[in-house]
C-alpha cells in the first residue's frame, strides 16, 4: 500500500511523540565521521551521526525507517531517503541532523531507497519507482533551489535501487534490480522469470542513462542492487532470486568502460551461509580491496580487486552496512543485532576488526556513509 | 469487531516467556510430512484429473464442460493448498510463476495466447513464455475462449500443469537427495539448510508469505483500500469466480501447516505442539482461535470477490478479514517465531 506522504507537521508530531531524547546520554559535540540510520534502543527510528570513536554526535528521529544516506559534496547537507517503498526524503544538517528540507515526491512515485549528489553538489538524484509505468527513474532535485524537483531521468531498467556518483568523473552509476513491484503489492515480486537487472550510467551532466552491464541470460536472476566505485573500477553487489540450492557469485567488479565483469566467489561454506544475498558494497580508500555486507549470512566478506582473491570475512550478526574507512584496506561496518560499529582492516595477510558498541542504538540499518 | 480488538490486544500485550525451545526434528517432520507433502500429493492428483478431463472433453469437441470447470476449480484450489511452500522444487525452473503468473498488469497472458492461436499447431507449452503455462491462461480458454478450437492450447497447458506437479512431488520425496531430506536432515547431503532452526525458518517464511499474499494481492488490490477505487477485476481468478475459494484454501492450508496436519480432537502436532511443549499454551490457544475466527470470517463471504467488493453489505466483512489476516501474520512473526527461537534480523529480513 502506498504510504501517506508525511507532511512537515506530521514529522514534527512524530518527533514529539517519541521517547524523550533528553533521556539519552549527553551527546558528544564532535563533528560526525559517519552518518547512518538506525532503530533506537529507546524505540523509533533515527538518522545518527557518529564520531571517529563510534560515539553518537547526533541522534535525530525519523518518522519511519530510513535507508540510504548521502552527504552533499562541498556542503554540510546529508540527504536521507525512506526505505522502499516509502515516500519521505529529507535533507538534514550534517553537524546536527536537523531537518533543512523535505523532498516533495509526486504521487505517482515512491522511493527505492538511495540517492546521490552531482559532483558540484547542486543536484540530488533519488531512485524511484514509476509504478504505473513499470519503469524506474531518477528524480532530480535542485539543492540550490530549496531542493525543488526539477526533472527525471529514466534509469534504463526496472527497480533502480542504489545510485552512486563516481568520484573521478562524476558520472552516476545505477543498479537496476530488475524486479517489478507495485505499491499495492508491497514488496511482493511480480516478474522473476522475466526480470532483467542492469547496471546503467548517467554521464556527468547527462539527461539519460545508458546500460553498461547486462548479465548473461543464465545469470538474469542475479538482481543488481548496490554499487560502489573507485576511479575506473565499479563493484556491484547482487541478490539471487533463483533456487536456494544454486551457488552463484554475489559481487561483480567491472570498469567504467563496461568491460567483462569479474565475478567474485566465496568459499563454499560461506556461499551456502550467504543465502545468496548481499546488502551493501564498498571499496577501501586505495581501491585495492572490495568488501560486501551479507546480512542473511551474518558476515562481511573482502576480496582483492586485482585478482578477485577472497581475503577473509568478519562475523557480524545481521551486519549489512559497509563504507570506505581509513588507510589501506580500511572499512567501516555496522551490525543490525547489537548496534555495533566496526573498523576493519582487510589486507592480503588477513582481515581484522575492532568493534565499538553504540548505546543509543538497538540496530544499525543497511547503510552508512562517511560524512564529508 | 470485538474479536479483532482482542486479537490485536493479544499481539501487543502478550509477554513472551522468553523460553526458547530448541527446534526439534519432530517439529520439522510434522510440518513436512503432515502438511507440505500431502499438499503436493493433492496437487499432483487434482492436476492429473484436470489433464484427463480436458483430454476427454476435447475428444468430444468441447472444452468448457461442467466437468472440466469443476475439475479445473479443484486443481486450482489444490494449488492454493500448496502455494504457502515457497522453497525447494517449486522454485526450480520458475515453476511458481509458470503454474500461476499473476497479477498480470501488462496483459501478457492475453497476448501470449493470441500469439499461440496465430502460430497454430500444438505448442511446446513447457518452453513457452511464462504467462501462458498456468491456471490463469487455462482459465481464459475455459471461461472466455473459443471452445474446442482452443483445445490445441488447453490440452498441453493442463498436461504441463500435471507434469510440473508430478515433478515437484518426486523432487520432494524420491531419489538420493529429495528436498524433504534437506529439511528433516539439515546439515546433510542436500546442503541447503544447516540446522532445524534454518529448516523451520524456511518453512515459516512460506506461511507468512502466503498470508502476505492474501492481504496485499488478493484482498487489498481489488478492494482499492488506499485509493478508495474498487477494482473488481483485480480479484484473482475473477473469470471463474474462484477468488474466495482460493483465499479459503490459502487460509486452510496455513492453519493445517500450523497444526502440522493434525485434525481437531487429535493430539497437537506441528507448531501448535511445539508451543505447548515449551509452555506457550496461551499463545497456542490464541493461534488456534485466530485461525478459526479468520476462517469463519472468510466463510461469511458467500460469493466471488469480484461481486463481494462492490457489495456494501460485505465491505465490513472484507475489512474484518483484512484485519484478521494482518493479526495472524503479526502473531506468527512477532510471537510464534520468537517463542520457537527463530527471529529474523533487522537487515537480514529487509530485502534491500
XYZ file of C-alpha atoms in Angstrom:
724
model
C 0.000 0.000 0.000
C 1.182 3.484 -0.673
C 2.428 5.269 2.396
C 0.854 8.585 3.103
C 3.234 11.441 2.431
C 4.281 12.668 5.848
C 3.926 16.417 5.967
C 6.324 18.532 7.944
C 3.659 18.839 10.594
C 3.303 15.061 10.820
C 7.028 14.703 11.074
C 7.163 17.193 13.901
C 4.316 15.339 15.578
C 6.198 12.071 15.136
C 9.250 13.630 16.708
C 7.238 14.907 19.617
C 5.664 11.507 20.230
C 8.972 9.705 20.509
C 10.520 8.886 23.857
C 12.258 11.959 25.155
C 15.642 12.270 23.557
C 16.820 14.246 26.525
C 16.773 10.936 28.346
C 19.673 9.817 26.186
C 23.198 10.211 27.488
C 24.698 13.597 26.730
C 25.913 13.650 23.176
C 29.424 14.448 22.169
C 29.685 17.726 20.305
C 32.261 16.482 17.813
C 31.561 16.547 14.099
C 30.294 13.189 12.836
C 32.621 10.967 10.862
C 29.872 8.595 9.816
C 26.183 9.096 9.125
C 23.743 6.222 9.167
C 20.167 5.308 10.043
C 19.148 3.112 12.911
C 16.471 1.736 15.155
C 16.907 3.286 18.588
C 17.168 1.429 21.852
C 14.579 3.867 23.177
C 12.220 2.991 20.301
C 11.636 4.603 16.942
C 13.915 5.290 14.008
C 16.572 7.938 13.551
C 19.360 9.325 11.482
C 22.533 9.065 13.531
C 25.895 10.828 13.266
C 28.878 9.060 14.830
C 32.317 10.430 15.553
C 35.530 8.590 14.716
C 35.347 6.703 18.004
C 31.809 5.492 17.369
C 30.218 7.974 19.788
C 26.919 9.486 18.718
C 27.320 13.130 17.772
C 23.624 13.452 16.938
C 20.515 11.288 17.001
C 17.582 12.803 15.115
C 14.274 10.949 14.834
C 12.762 9.899 11.500
C 9.043 9.210 11.033
C 9.804 5.670 9.858
C 12.705 3.511 8.879
C 15.302 5.310 6.753
C 17.579 3.686 4.223
C 20.187 5.449 2.092
C 22.149 8.412 3.460
C 24.358 10.580 1.294
C 26.483 13.655 2.116
C 26.473 16.636 -0.218
C 29.909 17.288 -1.666
C 31.377 20.575 -0.582
C 28.455 21.286 1.705
C 27.185 20.152 5.032
C 23.862 18.652 3.951
C 23.055 14.973 4.229
C 20.124 13.516 2.291
C 18.258 10.597 3.871
C 15.737 8.564 1.924
C 12.925 6.318 3.170
C 13.190 2.580 2.975
C 11.469 1.151 -0.099
C 8.567 1.681 -0.818
C 8.462 4.712 1.463
C 7.750 8.284 0.495
C 9.788 10.519 2.788
C 13.043 12.173 1.835
C 14.812 14.753 3.989
C 17.905 16.836 3.856
C 19.471 17.313 7.260
C 22.404 19.277 8.611
C 25.491 17.078 8.739
C 26.582 18.597 12.053
C 23.319 18.260 13.935
C 20.913 16.123 11.924
C 18.356 18.963 11.993
C 15.907 18.857 9.058
C 16.668 21.519 6.447
C 14.469 20.470 3.566
C 11.810 17.948 2.750
C 11.583 16.398 -0.713
C 8.120 16.719 -2.212
C 7.625 13.468 -4.113
C 4.953 13.206 -6.856
C 2.025 10.895 -6.016
C 2.889 8.539 -8.860
C 6.327 7.726 -7.476
C 7.777 6.048 -4.443
C 11.378 5.857 -3.320
C 13.557 2.838 -3.902
C 15.905 3.770 -1.061
C 19.008 5.626 -2.296
C 20.243 8.955 -3.598
C 23.398 10.604 -4.960
C 24.550 14.172 -5.465
C 26.131 15.584 -8.595
C 29.852 16.311 -8.254
C 29.235 20.041 -7.781
C 26.620 19.325 -5.101
C 23.947 21.219 -6.997
C 21.666 18.335 -7.952
C 20.375 15.412 -5.919
C 19.228 12.250 -7.695
C 16.859 9.780 -5.987
C 15.997 6.268 -7.196
C 12.254 5.924 -7.675
C 9.559 3.591 -8.954
C 7.282 4.996 -11.659
C 4.892 2.227 -10.703
C 2.069 2.919 -13.109
C 4.515 2.762 -15.995
C 6.521 -0.288 -14.872
C 9.786 1.619 -15.119
C 12.430 3.104 -12.880
C 13.512 6.732 -12.747
C 15.948 9.026 -11.027
C 14.158 12.022 -9.555
C 16.257 15.183 -9.906
C 16.212 17.863 -7.199
C 17.943 21.246 -7.155
C 19.797 21.741 -3.863
C 20.387 25.393 -4.670
C 16.658 25.995 -5.047
C 15.444 24.512 -1.777
C 15.502 21.016 -3.240
C 12.763 21.735 -5.767
C 12.079 18.816 -8.085
C 13.467 19.830 -11.465
C 13.244 16.708 -13.588
C 13.586 12.981 -14.039
C 15.962 10.616 -15.781
C 14.842 7.170 -16.939
C 17.028 4.632 -15.104
C 17.318 2.228 -18.082
C 15.843 -0.618 -16.095
C 13.196 -1.717 -13.626
C 13.757 -1.329 -9.892
C 16.690 1.119 -9.614
C 17.899 0.657 -6.061
C 21.239 2.317 -5.441
C 22.701 5.263 -7.338
C 26.311 6.318 -6.615
C 28.468 9.025 -8.069
C 31.890 8.047 -9.375
C 34.443 10.206 -7.627
C 36.692 10.638 -10.655
C 34.437 11.847 -13.430
C 31.181 12.483 -11.603
C 29.147 10.007 -13.624
C 26.226 8.344 -11.868
C 26.008 4.565 -11.569
C 22.614 2.964 -11.127
C 21.983 -0.635 -10.056
C 18.628 -1.640 -11.547
C 17.488 -4.737 -9.647
C 15.170 -5.765 -12.462
C 12.373 -6.755 -10.110
C 8.914 -5.353 -10.701
C 6.896 -4.418 -7.643
C 3.864 -2.226 -7.162
C 2.910 -0.262 -4.053
C -0.369 -2.199 -3.959
C 1.600 -5.392 -3.574
C 4.230 -4.069 -1.167
C 7.455 -5.900 -1.794
C 5.958 -8.932 -3.473
C 7.960 -9.662 -6.600
C 5.836 -9.814 -9.703
C 8.195 -10.745 -12.541
C 11.049 -13.040 -11.501
C 11.008 -15.174 -14.670
C 11.254 -12.098 -16.859
C 13.481 -9.936 -14.667
C 16.444 -8.198 -16.283
C 18.865 -6.497 -13.905
C 21.072 -3.838 -15.429
C 23.885 -1.554 -14.389
C 23.417 1.834 -16.001
C 25.462 5.015 -16.168
C 24.444 8.639 -16.494
C 27.291 10.719 -17.922
C 28.238 13.854 -15.950
C 25.519 16.409 -16.591
C 23.717 13.819 -18.713
C 19.986 13.503 -19.093
C 19.736 9.831 -19.873
C 21.066 6.547 -18.544
C 22.843 4.054 -20.748
C 23.150 0.379 -19.928
C 26.705 -0.604 -19.180
C 26.303 -4.129 -17.875
C 23.619 -6.716 -18.522
C 24.452 -10.114 -17.081
C 24.358 -13.181 -19.327
C 20.971 -14.864 -19.609
C 21.852 -17.708 -17.234
C 22.560 -15.127 -14.513
C 19.495 -12.986 -15.155
C 18.165 -13.711 -11.671
C 21.118 -12.004 -10.016
C 19.438 -8.795 -9.006
C 21.930 -5.902 -9.056
C 21.082 -3.754 -6.056
C 24.134 -1.922 -4.745
C 27.071 -0.293 -6.422
C 30.382 1.269 -5.405
C 33.056 2.944 -7.500
C 36.754 3.696 -7.198
C 38.283 5.555 -10.121
C 37.675 3.339 -13.150
C 36.550 0.318 -11.120
C 32.892 -0.401 -10.356
C 31.633 -3.063 -7.941
C 28.085 -4.373 -7.989
C 26.514 -6.303 -5.102
C 23.768 -8.719 -6.038
C 20.915 -10.816 -4.645
C 19.902 -14.072 -6.263
C 16.262 -14.835 -6.941
C 16.651 -18.439 -8.081
C 16.619 -21.715 -6.120
C 18.387 -21.674 -2.754
C 20.477 -24.675 -3.728
C 22.300 -22.805 -6.520
C 25.732 -21.425 -5.744
C 26.148 -18.129 -7.569
C 28.588 -15.205 -7.460
C 27.252 -12.263 -5.478
C 29.691 -9.470 -6.241
C 30.851 -8.396 -9.688
C 33.647 -5.970 -10.487
C 33.767 -4.190 -13.803
C 35.235 -0.996 -15.194
C 33.744 2.306 -16.159
C 34.344 1.201 -19.737
C 31.896 -1.642 -19.133
C 34.367 -4.484 -19.573
C 33.512 -8.145 -18.956
C 32.719 -8.359 -15.245
C 34.898 -10.335 -12.876
C 32.589 -12.407 -10.694
C 33.871 -12.814 -7.137
C 33.353 -16.148 -5.386
C 33.049 -17.060 -1.732
C 34.413 -20.239 -0.171
C 31.634 -22.860 -0.384
C 30.705 -22.830 3.283
C 30.277 -19.042 3.248
C 28.479 -19.199 -0.087
C 25.923 -21.504 1.489
C 25.611 -19.342 4.575
C 25.169 -16.222 2.457
C 21.632 -17.193 1.419
C 22.698 -15.726 -1.924
C 22.284 -12.222 -0.609
C 24.483 -9.154 -0.319
C 23.185 -5.906 1.148
C 25.937 -3.340 0.656
C 29.321 -2.922 -1.029
C 32.325 -0.569 -0.729
C 35.964 -0.109 -1.715
C 38.789 0.627 0.695
C 40.463 4.065 0.196
C 43.075 2.641 -2.193
C 40.595 0.745 -4.352
C 42.628 -2.437 -3.920
C 40.050 -4.190 -1.733
C 36.302 -4.554 -2.155
C 34.049 -5.544 0.758
C 30.399 -6.557 0.995
C 27.849 -6.996 3.783
C 25.900 -10.264 3.804
C 23.223 -9.825 6.491
C 21.498 -13.171 5.900
C 24.791 -14.978 6.348
C 25.781 -12.735 9.247
C 29.196 -11.755 7.929
C 31.171 -9.298 5.801
C 33.442 -10.581 3.025
C 36.520 -8.994 1.434
C 38.291 -9.620 -1.879
C 41.358 -8.352 -3.670
C 40.185 -6.267 -6.628
C 43.206 -7.058 -8.767
C 42.864 -10.836 -8.908
C 39.494 -11.484 -7.275
C 41.075 -13.459 -4.463
C 38.979 -13.882 -1.303
C 40.842 -12.226 1.590
C 38.669 -13.174 4.519
C 35.483 -12.424 6.391
C 34.248 -10.784 9.583
C 31.476 -12.391 11.647
C 28.740 -9.802 12.244
C 25.228 -10.759 13.334
C 22.828 -9.131 10.879
C 25.669 -6.957 9.575
C 24.902 -5.124 6.354
C 26.262 -1.566 6.144
C 29.794 -1.079 4.846
C 31.638 2.087 3.830
C 35.109 3.202 2.907
C 37.250 3.605 6.044
C 40.725 4.992 6.669
C 44.013 3.748 5.303
C 44.838 0.841 3.052
C 42.261 -1.943 3.491
C 40.139 0.277 5.753
C 36.363 -0.111 6.004
C 33.645 0.877 8.466
C 30.914 -1.683 9.086
C 27.919 -1.995 11.421
C 25.608 -4.672 12.793
C 21.831 -4.908 12.857
C 21.891 -7.001 16.010
C 23.601 -5.358 18.964
C 24.183 -1.934 17.409
C 27.939 -2.137 16.931
C 30.316 -0.239 14.653
C 33.431 -1.997 13.373
C 36.684 -0.637 11.989
C 38.057 -3.175 9.534
C 41.476 -3.601 8.028
C 41.430 -6.029 5.118
C 44.804 -6.933 3.629
C 46.208 -9.892 1.722
C 47.617 -11.134 5.046
C 44.168 -11.238 6.623
C 41.196 -9.297 7.907
C 40.989 -7.638 11.339
C 38.157 -5.802 13.031
C 37.785 -3.629 16.133
C 34.231 -3.184 17.431
C 32.597 -0.327 19.346
C 29.116 -0.606 20.844
C 26.811 2.413 20.461
C 24.490 2.503 23.453
C 21.644 4.541 21.973
C 21.248 2.220 19.009
C 19.347 -1.077 19.016
C 20.046 -1.896 15.379
C 22.037 -0.187 12.674
C 20.287 -0.086 9.337
C 21.513 -1.279 5.969
C 23.835 1.571 5.009
C 26.320 4.067 6.372
C 28.372 6.800 4.753
C 31.425 8.776 5.707
C 30.344 12.357 6.371
C 32.156 14.715 4.008
C -15.087 -6.214 15.574
C -14.643 -7.063 19.227
C -12.782 -10.268 18.406
C -10.303 -8.284 16.331
C -9.644 -5.926 19.141
C -8.965 -8.896 21.367
C -6.567 -10.437 18.846
C -4.681 -7.208 18.368
C -4.524 -6.540 22.052
C -3.105 -10.007 22.421
C -0.407 -9.262 19.855
C 0.560 -6.112 21.667
C 0.280 -7.167 25.261
C 1.227 -10.810 25.473
C 4.540 -11.157 27.147
C 6.715 -13.832 25.727
C 8.055 -16.127 28.414
C 11.404 -15.840 26.718
C 11.828 -19.598 26.938
C 13.265 -20.567 23.587
C 12.905 -24.214 22.800
C 15.422 -25.814 20.500
C 13.739 -26.529 17.199
C 13.176 -30.269 17.130
C 13.375 -32.792 14.350
C 9.824 -33.829 15.218
C 8.504 -30.334 14.569
C 10.073 -30.117 11.124
C 8.864 -33.634 10.284
C 5.324 -32.735 11.378
C 5.280 -29.745 9.067
C 6.818 -31.540 6.098
C 5.065 -34.902 6.400
C 1.829 -33.641 7.929
C 1.258 -30.667 5.652
C 3.692 -29.989 2.808
C 3.924 -33.385 1.170
C 0.184 -34.132 1.495
C -0.462 -30.728 -0.134
C 1.762 -31.635 -3.082
C 0.148 -35.092 -3.320
C -3.255 -33.433 -3.630
C -1.920 -31.005 -6.220
C -0.481 -33.873 -8.254
C -3.698 -35.886 -8.164
C -6.016 -32.941 -8.924
C -3.896 -31.807 -11.869
C -3.876 -35.406 -13.170
C -7.685 -35.310 -13.080
C -7.669 -31.911 -14.791
C -5.467 -33.130 -17.615
C -7.663 -36.203 -18.115
C -10.866 -34.135 -18.069
C -9.554 -31.670 -20.647
C -8.441 -34.550 -22.879
C -11.831 -36.222 -22.543
C -13.780 -33.035 -23.267
C -11.612 -32.199 -26.251
C -12.113 -35.712 -27.618
C -15.829 -34.794 -27.676
C -15.120 -31.488 -29.476
C -15.792 -29.485 -26.336
C -13.738 -27.694 -23.724
C -15.799 -25.646 -21.297
C -17.918 -28.523 -19.990
C -19.270 -28.564 -16.460
C -16.899 -31.428 -15.673
C -13.906 -29.501 -16.903
C -14.955 -26.414 -14.910
C -15.414 -28.466 -11.743
C -12.091 -30.280 -12.059
C -10.340 -27.054 -13.036
C -11.610 -25.467 -9.810
C -10.415 -28.413 -7.727
C -6.960 -28.285 -9.293
C -6.515 -24.546 -8.753
C -7.762 -24.884 -5.171
C -5.261 -27.713 -4.669
C -2.553 -25.332 -5.889
C -3.717 -22.753 -3.347
C -3.334 -25.548 -0.801
C 0.354 -25.826 -1.695
C 1.476 -22.308 -2.562
C 2.460 -21.491 1.008
C 5.529 -23.611 0.274
C 7.987 -21.187 -1.258
C 11.235 -23.136 -1.007
C 12.558 -26.159 -2.836
C 11.438 -27.734 -6.098
C 8.636 -25.248 -6.726
C 11.345 -22.632 -7.241
C 13.206 -24.671 -9.841
C 12.662 -23.556 -13.435
C 10.311 -20.747 -12.344
C 7.595 -23.265 -11.545
C 5.634 -20.976 -9.201
C 5.233 -18.385 -11.919
C 4.569 -20.965 -14.622
C 1.805 -22.503 -12.534
C 0.258 -19.131 -11.757
C 1.588 -15.960 -13.344
C -0.443 -13.324 -11.552
C -1.056 -10.428 -11.274
C -0.584 -9.720 -14.945
C -0.611 -5.924 -15.099
C 0.601 -5.803 -18.672
C -1.821 -8.374 -20.028
C 0.996 -10.651 -21.087
C -1.255 -13.705 -20.886
C -3.775 -12.450 -23.421
C -1.046 -11.503 -25.865
C 0.775 -14.797 -25.436
C -2.399 -16.803 -26.014
C -3.161 -14.831 -29.151
C 0.361 -15.460 -30.391
C -0.182 -19.197 -29.932
C -3.509 -19.036 -31.758
C -1.926 -17.199 -34.669
C 1.026 -19.602 -34.790
C -1.275 -22.647 -34.790
C -0.094 -26.223 -34.219
C 0.281 -27.771 -30.782
C 2.654 -25.545 -28.810
C 5.551 -26.773 -26.674
C 3.997 -25.261 -23.561
C 6.817 -26.043 -21.127
C 9.111 -23.916 -23.295
C 6.591 -21.170 -23.981
C 6.528 -17.785 -22.244
C 5.767 -17.984 -18.581
C 2.317 -16.370 -18.676
C 0.788 -18.949 -20.946
C 1.629 -22.030 -18.917
C -0.610 -21.939 -15.887
C -4.062 -21.639 -14.355
C -4.781 -18.031 -15.418
C -4.137 -18.892 -19.087
C -6.237 -22.052 -18.910
C -8.973 -20.083 -17.136
C -9.187 -17.675 -20.073
C -9.503 -20.563 -22.519
C -12.233 -22.250 -20.494
C -14.221 -19.170 -19.456
C -13.847 -16.775 -22.351
C -12.146 -18.754 -25.096
C -13.169 -20.292 -28.378
C -14.284 -23.672 -27.023
C -12.887 -26.765 -28.700
C -10.890 -24.526 -31.071
C -8.656 -23.771 -28.106
C -8.103 -27.423 -27.257
C -4.750 -27.463 -29.023
C -3.541 -24.982 -26.375
C -5.630 -26.124 -23.399
C -4.582 -29.786 -23.591
C -0.845 -29.114 -23.334
C -1.367 -26.486 -20.608
C -3.287 -28.984 -18.471
C -0.750 -31.730 -19.188
C 2.113 -29.387 -18.341
C 0.473 -28.354 -15.062
C 0.233 -32.014 -14.124
C 3.806 -32.551 -15.286
C 5.091 -29.776 -13.026
C 3.023 -31.051 -10.080
C 4.399 -34.562 -10.563
C 7.979 -33.312 -10.824
C 7.651 -31.229 -7.654
C 6.295 -34.216 -5.729
C 9.057 -36.521 -6.995
C 11.759 -33.992 -6.158
C 10.399 -33.649 -2.635
C 10.085 -37.340 -1.930
C 12.196 -39.555 -4.183
C 15.755 -40.122 -5.335
C 19.026 -39.950 -3.432
C 18.590 -36.417 -2.217
C 14.916 -35.481 -2.032
C 14.179 -31.980 -0.805
C 12.376 -33.488 2.189
C 15.758 -34.695 3.372
C 17.276 -31.204 3.140
C 14.703 -30.033 5.686
C 14.371 -33.024 8.010
C 18.108 -33.822 7.996
C 19.695 -30.366 7.912
C 23.452 -30.380 7.526
C 23.089 -33.497 5.386
C 23.587 -34.123 1.724
C 21.366 -31.519 0.103
C 23.341 -28.753 1.775
C 20.713 -26.014 1.765
C 19.995 -25.907 5.494
C 22.373 -26.436 8.379
C 20.089 -26.628 11.404
C 16.479 -27.362 12.311
C 16.130 -23.687 13.063
C 17.019 -22.879 9.441
C 14.617 -25.548 8.176
C 11.833 -24.120 10.304
C 12.611 -20.584 9.172
C 12.386 -21.669 5.534
C 9.008 -23.311 6.135
C 7.577 -20.439 8.180
C 8.712 -17.921 5.585
C 6.220 -19.542 3.242
C 3.354 -19.405 5.723
C 3.980 -15.707 6.286
C 4.340 -15.076 2.537
C 1.008 -16.770 1.956
C -0.756 -14.504 4.459
C 1.032 -11.507 2.941
C -0.209 -12.586 -0.493
C -3.793 -12.786 0.770
C -3.507 -9.284 2.185
C -1.565 -7.440 -0.449
C -2.509 -9.130 -3.688
C -5.736 -10.993 -3.139
C -7.708 -8.594 -0.924
C -6.263 -5.084 -0.964
C -5.792 -4.756 -4.722
C -9.436 -5.377 -5.637
C -10.610 -3.504 -2.543
C -8.575 -0.454 -3.562
C -8.164 0.327 0.114
C -5.925 3.368 -0.151
C -7.185 4.845 -3.397
C -10.827 4.224 -2.490
C -11.403 2.928 -6.016
C -12.789 -0.600 -6.011
C -11.379 -2.734 -8.825
C -13.345 -5.984 -9.078
C -11.286 -7.290 -11.994
C -8.161 -7.170 -9.911
C -9.556 -10.114 -7.967
C -7.661 -13.317 -8.549
C -9.498 -15.781 -10.795
C -12.420 -13.415 -11.383
C -13.328 -15.087 -14.651
C -14.021 -18.416 -12.991
C -15.293 -16.856 -9.767
C -12.845 -18.863 -7.672
C -11.271 -15.914 -5.828
C -12.780 -16.516 -2.394
C -12.381 -20.290 -2.660
C -8.681 -19.761 -3.299
C -8.346 -17.455 -0.285
C -10.189 -20.005 1.851
C -7.794 -22.696 0.610
C -4.801 -20.481 1.463
C -6.100 -19.962 4.979
C -6.970 -23.626 5.406
C -3.520 -24.779 4.426
C -1.699 -22.246 6.618
C -3.887 -23.388 9.537
C -3.145 -27.011 8.673
C 0.555 -26.153 8.475
C 0.416 -24.553 11.924
C -1.234 -27.692 13.289
C 1.213 -29.999 11.487
C -1.718 -31.665 9.722
C -3.434 -32.603 12.999
C -7.215 -32.644 12.829
C -9.348 -31.128 15.555
C -9.523 -33.529 18.507
C -6.218 -35.202 17.627
C -3.120 -34.773 19.741
C -1.371 -31.475 18.961
C 1.296 -31.553 16.276
C 3.419 -29.055 14.425
C 3.858 -25.501 15.657
C 0.875 -25.914 17.946
C 2.536 -28.822 19.764
C 5.924 -27.089 19.832
C 4.411 -24.031 21.520
C 2.544 -26.152 24.069
C 5.671 -28.196 24.785
C 7.620 -25.036 25.528
C 4.970 -23.728 27.906
C 3.384 -21.239 25.494
C -0.099 -22.638 25.995
C -1.806 -19.240 25.913
C -0.172 -18.400 22.615
C -1.098 -21.801 21.164
C -4.719 -21.333 22.260
C -4.745 -17.838 20.780
C -3.328 -19.063 17.465
C -5.875 -21.846 17.212
C -8.627 -19.347 17.898
C -7.199 -16.786 15.476
C -7.199 -19.301 12.638
C -10.743 -20.365 13.423
C -12.062 -16.801 13.655
C -10.322 -15.755 10.432
C -11.573 -18.764 8.517
C -15.109 -18.163 9.839
C -14.927 -14.601 8.523
C -13.790 -15.834 5.098
C -16.723 -18.277 5.110
C -19.154 -15.379 5.559
C -18.233 -14.052 2.126
C -20.646 -16.168 0.173
C -19.825 -15.044 -3.366
C -16.802 -14.402 -5.559
C -14.633 -11.469 -4.556
C -15.414 -9.674 -7.797
C -19.014 -9.372 -6.570
C -18.248 -9.080 -2.871
C -16.062 -5.977 -3.226
C -18.918 -3.989 -4.772
C -21.492 -5.107 -2.203
C -21.708 -2.507 0.596
C -23.096 -5.158 2.931
C -19.974 -7.298 2.544
C -17.482 -4.451 2.742
C -17.204 -4.551 6.546
C -16.726 -8.325 6.417
C -13.904 -7.955 3.909
C -12.286 -5.280 6.039
C -12.625 -7.559 9.045
C -10.887 -10.301 7.065
C -8.031 -7.928 6.192
C -7.602 -7.040 9.858
C -7.699 -10.653 10.986
C -5.217 -11.889 8.385
C -2.919 -8.992 9.394
C -3.231 -10.061 13.024
C -2.447 -13.685 12.152
C 0.631 -12.615 10.267
C 1.785 -10.374 13.112
C 1.260 -13.173 15.623
C 3.391 -15.587 13.614
C 6.213 -13.090 13.073
C 6.212 -11.398 16.467
C 5.155 -14.202 18.795
C 5.306 -17.696 17.329
C 8.694 -17.299 15.620
C 10.486 -15.800 18.632
C 8.834 -18.294 21.015
C 10.306 -21.103 18.946
C 13.721 -19.498 18.789
C 13.570 -18.050 15.310
C 13.549 -14.321 14.815
C 14.894 -12.596 11.779
C 17.346 -9.729 11.900
C 16.583 -6.105 11.185
C 18.600 -6.167 7.964
C 18.539 -9.860 7.143
C 14.779 -9.799 6.617
C 14.768 -6.431 4.956
C 15.213 -7.365 1.335
C 17.015 -4.234 0.190
